[in-house]
């Protein structure tokens, strides 16, 4: 996969044509981005933006508290995340990045949305069930059960057409569509139904063979230096069979490393396996390390061209734009619901 540079100089930030698709995705600010995110959704976000679409990114800071007591060092994590976006190739002139806590009108959408969902469907959501199980906590908070409704507000406030997500987010998008449909049925047409866009890359496991997670430390971060990458891959799990073969069912850890190298080098993992063959795990790890480091090099180069001030500027611009969109949508929602008492909506500005 080749990463384009910032050659585009948009005459006006966010000037978009009428055929433009509006794309919204988001991340929880729980840590730095890793290669799983890159191939899962970041690559799609960059490609959609390069195709001229309107890409919005929500940093879902309130969502961080779903499975923990404290949101952590949000200022640092959010700064790092914004720089990861820029390093990945999102165009600073055209990307709308914002933290949802800075857009109060977005949250107000949650009230009517909550009235459109049932307790049963909230408690059946498979992703929420997994998160509850993984959190290891004895009680489940109201936020845990309702954050998918909150996420519907993240998507619908800007009337997004397309939501590039990982597979685990599909139940949330289905709920978002239900909410949009039910709102339109009850109050009149306000929301388009957003479509999911799944990355075509296979899901990458962490280097320990478990799901790759920001907070699990088992992935390769976009910012990892070459020596850190080498150390992580050296410590990655393989198996005791000498010859390297690509057999995802029987040899998941080896297959995962082959996939990782394949994605980074734009190669077929089975072909790589055939080339490595009797070279064994040592040769496999050398190939993976080289491919990952070669892939990360342009990302690191791009990152070194940005500093924290660029990140802050991006967030300020993004928040201003997101807020203007949210104000408009909330005004429409209130009008549809018959909540128009004050003159000219003055209370909303
Ligand atoms: N729940 C998503 C995650 O954990 C993050 C997210 C928040 C999101 N709001 C969103 C994703 C809106 C897509 C659209 O990765």
XYZ file of C-alpha atoms and ligand atoms in Angstrom:
364
model
C 0.000 0.000 0.000
C 1.490 3.332 -0.926
C 0.801 6.365 1.167
C 0.242 9.604 -0.687
C 1.740 12.782 0.649
C -0.046 16.023 1.366
C 0.101 17.333 -2.160
C -3.442 18.656 -2.159
C -3.837 22.302 -1.290
C -7.543 22.862 -0.906
C -8.423 26.462 -1.693
C -10.717 26.511 1.276
C -10.713 24.091 4.172
C -13.656 21.704 3.988
C -14.881 22.985 0.625
C -16.608 19.891 -0.719
C -18.637 19.138 -3.826
C -22.306 18.238 -3.574
C -21.709 14.620 -4.672
C -19.303 14.205 -1.821
C -19.947 11.364 0.564
C -19.818 12.291 4.222
C -17.731 9.825 6.145
C -17.592 9.618 9.917
C -15.522 7.299 12.052
C -14.201 7.464 15.524
C -11.799 6.121 18.053
C -11.784 5.865 21.798
C -8.789 7.761 23.121
C -7.398 4.881 25.171
C -3.906 4.751 23.679
C -1.836 5.167 20.558
C -2.939 3.714 17.222
C -1.442 0.457 16.019
C -1.179 -1.425 12.756
C -4.487 -3.194 13.416
C -6.222 0.187 13.301
C -4.247 1.206 10.276
C -5.316 -1.743 8.142
C -8.731 -1.987 9.797
C -10.009 1.556 9.251
C -7.279 4.210 8.980
C -6.288 3.167 5.463
C -9.932 3.448 4.400
C -10.273 6.877 5.955
C -7.197 8.155 4.136
C -8.300 6.616 0.823
C -11.792 8.135 1.112
C -10.324 11.529 1.827
C -7.926 11.251 -1.079
C -10.924 10.427 -3.277
C -12.343 13.832 -2.292
C -14.899 12.777 0.329
C -15.689 14.677 3.496
C -14.065 12.795 6.365
C -14.928 13.515 9.992
C -13.220 11.831 12.910
C -14.697 11.810 16.363
C -12.418 11.196 19.305
C -14.962 9.640 21.638
C -13.592 10.771 24.981
C -16.735 10.032 27.032
C -16.661 6.450 25.728
C -13.402 5.830 27.549
C -15.324 5.557 30.821
C -17.418 2.616 29.695
C -15.096 -0.019 31.121
C -12.943 1.892 33.621
C -13.325 4.326 36.512
C -11.068 7.067 35.224
C -10.524 8.314 31.672
C -6.744 8.563 32.205
C -4.413 11.229 30.830
C -6.805 12.338 28.101
C -4.907 15.458 27.032
C -1.812 13.442 26.189
C -3.675 10.555 24.575
C -5.792 12.896 22.429
C -2.713 14.854 21.272
C -0.970 11.638 20.308
C -4.025 10.375 18.477
C -4.333 13.544 16.402
C -0.653 13.311 15.460
C -1.158 9.648 14.524
C -3.954 10.720 12.159
C -1.724 13.297 10.516
C 1.159 10.831 10.285
C -1.153 8.294 8.622
C -1.793 10.677 5.772
C -5.013 12.482 6.643
C -4.877 15.893 5.016
C -4.648 18.610 7.666
C -6.445 21.051 5.341
C -9.480 18.865 4.921
C -9.914 16.623 7.951
C -12.484 17.417 10.615
C -11.223 15.975 13.893
C -12.996 16.750 17.153
C -13.541 15.388 20.641
C -17.209 14.731 21.215
C -17.144 16.239 24.720
C -16.526 19.652 23.081
C -19.761 19.475 21.072
C -22.621 19.705 23.592
C -25.380 19.707 20.952
C -24.291 16.238 19.865
C -25.052 14.844 23.306
C -28.479 16.400 23.414
C -29.481 14.118 20.536
C -29.077 11.206 22.895
C -32.294 12.078 24.753
C -34.739 11.503 21.903
C -32.567 8.603 20.706
C -32.835 6.848 24.076
C -36.597 6.949 23.745
C -36.323 4.984 20.496
C -34.486 1.928 21.814
C -35.572 -0.902 24.055
C -33.743 -2.311 27.050
C -33.853 -5.722 25.386
C -31.965 -4.657 22.306
C -29.393 -2.811 24.424
C -28.698 -5.853 26.550
C -28.454 -8.189 23.531
C -25.706 -6.134 21.789
C -22.885 -8.686 21.323
C -20.057 -6.113 21.390
C -21.319 -4.644 24.659
C -21.643 -8.169 26.092
C -18.000 -8.910 25.166
C -16.844 -5.661 26.708
C -18.724 -6.382 29.907
C -17.154 -9.833 30.058
C -13.669 -8.467 29.370
C -13.925 -5.636 31.892
C -14.087 -8.176 34.706
C -16.261 -5.835 36.769
C -18.993 -6.961 39.104
C -21.542 -4.317 38.101
C -22.448 -2.851 34.740
C -22.852 0.913 34.418
C -25.665 2.701 32.638
C -23.086 4.205 30.292
C -21.857 0.752 29.284
C -25.378 -0.273 28.283
C -26.192 2.980 26.479
C -22.941 4.020 24.818
C -24.056 2.527 21.485
C -26.935 5.062 21.569
C -24.413 7.793 22.275
C -22.405 6.484 19.330
C -25.516 6.831 17.156
C -25.432 10.541 18.032
C -21.737 10.647 16.985
C -22.769 9.380 13.562
C -26.147 11.044 13.047
C -25.316 14.561 14.250
C -23.484 15.124 10.959
C -25.809 12.945 8.850
C -22.952 10.674 7.830
C -23.438 8.464 4.755
C -20.615 6.059 5.410
C -18.961 4.724 8.544
C -15.669 2.843 8.069
C -15.407 0.505 11.038
C -14.028 -2.767 12.257
C -16.335 -5.783 12.424
C -16.925 -5.408 16.164
C -18.681 -2.086 15.516
C -21.335 -3.501 13.171
C -23.953 -4.051 15.913
C -23.578 -0.379 16.865
C -24.077 0.720 13.300
C -27.155 -1.479 13.006
C -28.565 0.235 16.098
C -27.699 3.647 14.625
C -29.662 2.747 11.505
C -32.616 1.595 13.591
C -32.585 4.839 15.548
C -32.459 6.913 12.344
C -35.304 4.879 10.829
C -37.469 5.078 13.937
C -36.859 8.805 14.349
C -37.811 9.452 10.719
C -40.934 7.271 11.043
C -42.052 9.010 14.178
C -41.156 12.643 13.462
C -40.526 12.945 9.732
C -37.439 12.536 7.552
C -34.370 14.023 9.204
C -31.629 11.379 9.098
C -30.107 9.459 6.183
C -29.357 5.802 7.012
C -25.577 5.407 7.270
C -23.825 2.441 5.656
C -20.920 0.590 7.247
C -17.675 0.171 5.337
C -15.570 -2.755 6.485
C -11.845 -2.751 5.772
C -10.900 -5.584 3.398
C -7.822 -6.471 5.386
C -8.010 -9.615 7.531
C -8.222 -8.974 11.260
C -4.754 -8.877 12.768
C -4.185 -10.563 16.087
C -1.814 -9.179 18.677
C 1.714 -10.577 18.839
C 0.632 -12.804 21.724
C -2.087 -14.415 19.597
C -4.938 -12.543 21.345
C -7.033 -9.729 19.874
C -4.879 -6.667 19.203
C -5.896 -3.882 21.567
C -4.738 -0.324 22.245
C -4.756 -0.959 25.952
C -3.244 -4.457 25.810
C 0.205 -3.532 24.576
C 0.271 -6.511 22.204
C 0.277 -4.589 18.944
C 2.782 -2.614 16.928
C 2.077 1.073 17.404
C 2.376 3.369 14.407
C 4.956 5.306 16.398
C 7.132 2.344 17.411
C 10.776 2.872 16.507
C 12.577 0.235 14.400
C 14.352 -1.222 17.448
C 11.049 -1.445 19.357
C 9.429 -3.188 16.390
C 12.327 -5.642 16.211
C 12.085 -6.398 19.949
C 8.318 -6.940 19.810
C 8.548 -9.258 16.837
C 11.442 -11.159 18.369
C 9.202 -11.841 21.380
C 6.132 -12.766 19.281
C 4.663 -16.228 19.673
C 5.233 -18.806 16.949
C 5.099 -22.595 17.245
C 7.464 -25.556 17.327
C 7.172 -26.613 13.683
C 10.308 -25.623 11.769
C 9.056 -25.088 8.199
C 7.040 -21.924 7.691
C 3.633 -22.510 6.094
C 0.516 -20.339 5.845
C -2.180 -22.338 7.663
C -4.437 -19.897 9.538
C -6.519 -22.597 11.237
C -3.721 -24.876 12.376
C -0.973 -22.286 12.914
C -2.709 -19.025 13.885
C 0.345 -17.247 15.341
C 2.576 -17.956 12.342
C -0.258 -17.046 9.961
C -0.767 -13.786 11.814
C 2.888 -12.808 11.397
C 2.724 -13.706 7.703
C -0.403 -11.596 7.307
C 1.251 -8.670 9.036
C 4.266 -8.852 6.723
C 1.948 -9.381 3.748
C -0.124 -6.288 4.520
C 2.948 -4.131 5.089
C 4.762 -5.332 1.986
C 1.698 -5.647 -0.253
C 2.437 -9.369 -0.689
C 0.405 -12.559 -0.473
C 1.090 -14.265 2.900
C 1.075 -17.755 1.377
C 3.719 -16.696 -1.125
C 5.864 -15.228 1.640
C 5.525 -18.512 3.557
C 6.682 -20.481 0.525
C 9.732 -18.232 0.197
C 10.652 -18.509 3.863
C 9.862 -22.237 4.195
C 12.827 -23.984 5.803
C 14.270 -20.670 7.025
C 12.025 -21.192 10.043
C 10.868 -18.745 12.698
C 14.118 -16.729 12.671
C 13.814 -15.966 8.962
C 10.074 -15.316 9.336
C 10.735 -12.766 12.057
C 13.438 -11.081 10.001
C 11.027 -10.723 7.061
C 8.231 -9.405 9.291
C 10.521 -6.897 11.032
C 11.886 -5.577 7.727
C 8.444 -5.255 6.128
C 6.927 -3.520 9.138
C 9.809 -1.069 9.485
C 9.792 -0.256 5.767
C 6.049 0.353 5.985
C 6.317 2.597 9.048
C 9.179 4.684 7.685
C 7.065 7.139 5.611
C 4.562 7.403 8.504
C 7.374 8.403 10.862
C 8.779 10.815 8.310
C 5.405 12.498 7.927
C 4.942 12.657 11.660
C 8.235 14.464 12.173
C 6.851 17.307 10.042
C 4.079 18.019 12.576
C 4.210 19.219 16.141
C 1.724 19.602 18.967
C 0.580 23.012 17.742
C -0.501 21.462 14.430
C -2.530 18.983 16.438
C -4.208 21.699 18.488
C -4.989 23.729 15.390
C -6.583 20.712 13.750
C -8.735 20.045 16.810
C -9.822 23.693 17.108
C -10.888 23.867 13.465
C -12.542 20.474 13.598
C -14.474 21.274 16.750
C -15.768 24.557 15.330
C -17.039 22.787 12.225
C -18.527 19.831 14.114
C -20.308 22.223 16.426
C -21.877 24.161 13.580
C -23.168 20.896 12.094
C -24.491 19.717 15.458
C -26.309 22.999 16.086
C -28.056 22.701 12.717
C -29.058 19.086 13.269
C -30.303 19.707 16.787
C -32.379 22.597 15.542
C -33.908 20.326 12.902
C -34.549 17.582 15.438
C -36.254 19.957 17.847
C -38.370 21.391 15.049
C -39.396 17.886 13.945
C -40.367 17.103 17.534
C -42.356 20.320 17.874
C -39.944 21.889 20.359
C -39.845 25.330 18.836
C -40.803 27.832 21.487
C -38.055 30.442 21.607
C -37.832 32.856 18.690
C -35.422 32.043 15.842
C -33.674 29.383 17.852
C -31.551 31.997 19.662
C -30.895 29.640 22.545
C -28.966 27.321 20.277
C -26.110 29.660 19.368
N -16.746 2.575 19.593
C -15.681 2.884 18.686
C -14.458 2.052 19.080
O -14.346 1.645 20.212
C -15.302 4.337 18.671
C -16.409 5.242 18.174
C -17.035 6.190 18.910
C -16.961 5.271 16.871
N -17.966 6.822 18.157
C -17.942 6.305 16.895
C -16.722 4.561 15.695
C -18.699 6.602 15.769
C -17.492 4.862 14.578
C -18.458 5.872 14.614
O -13.609 1.837 18.260
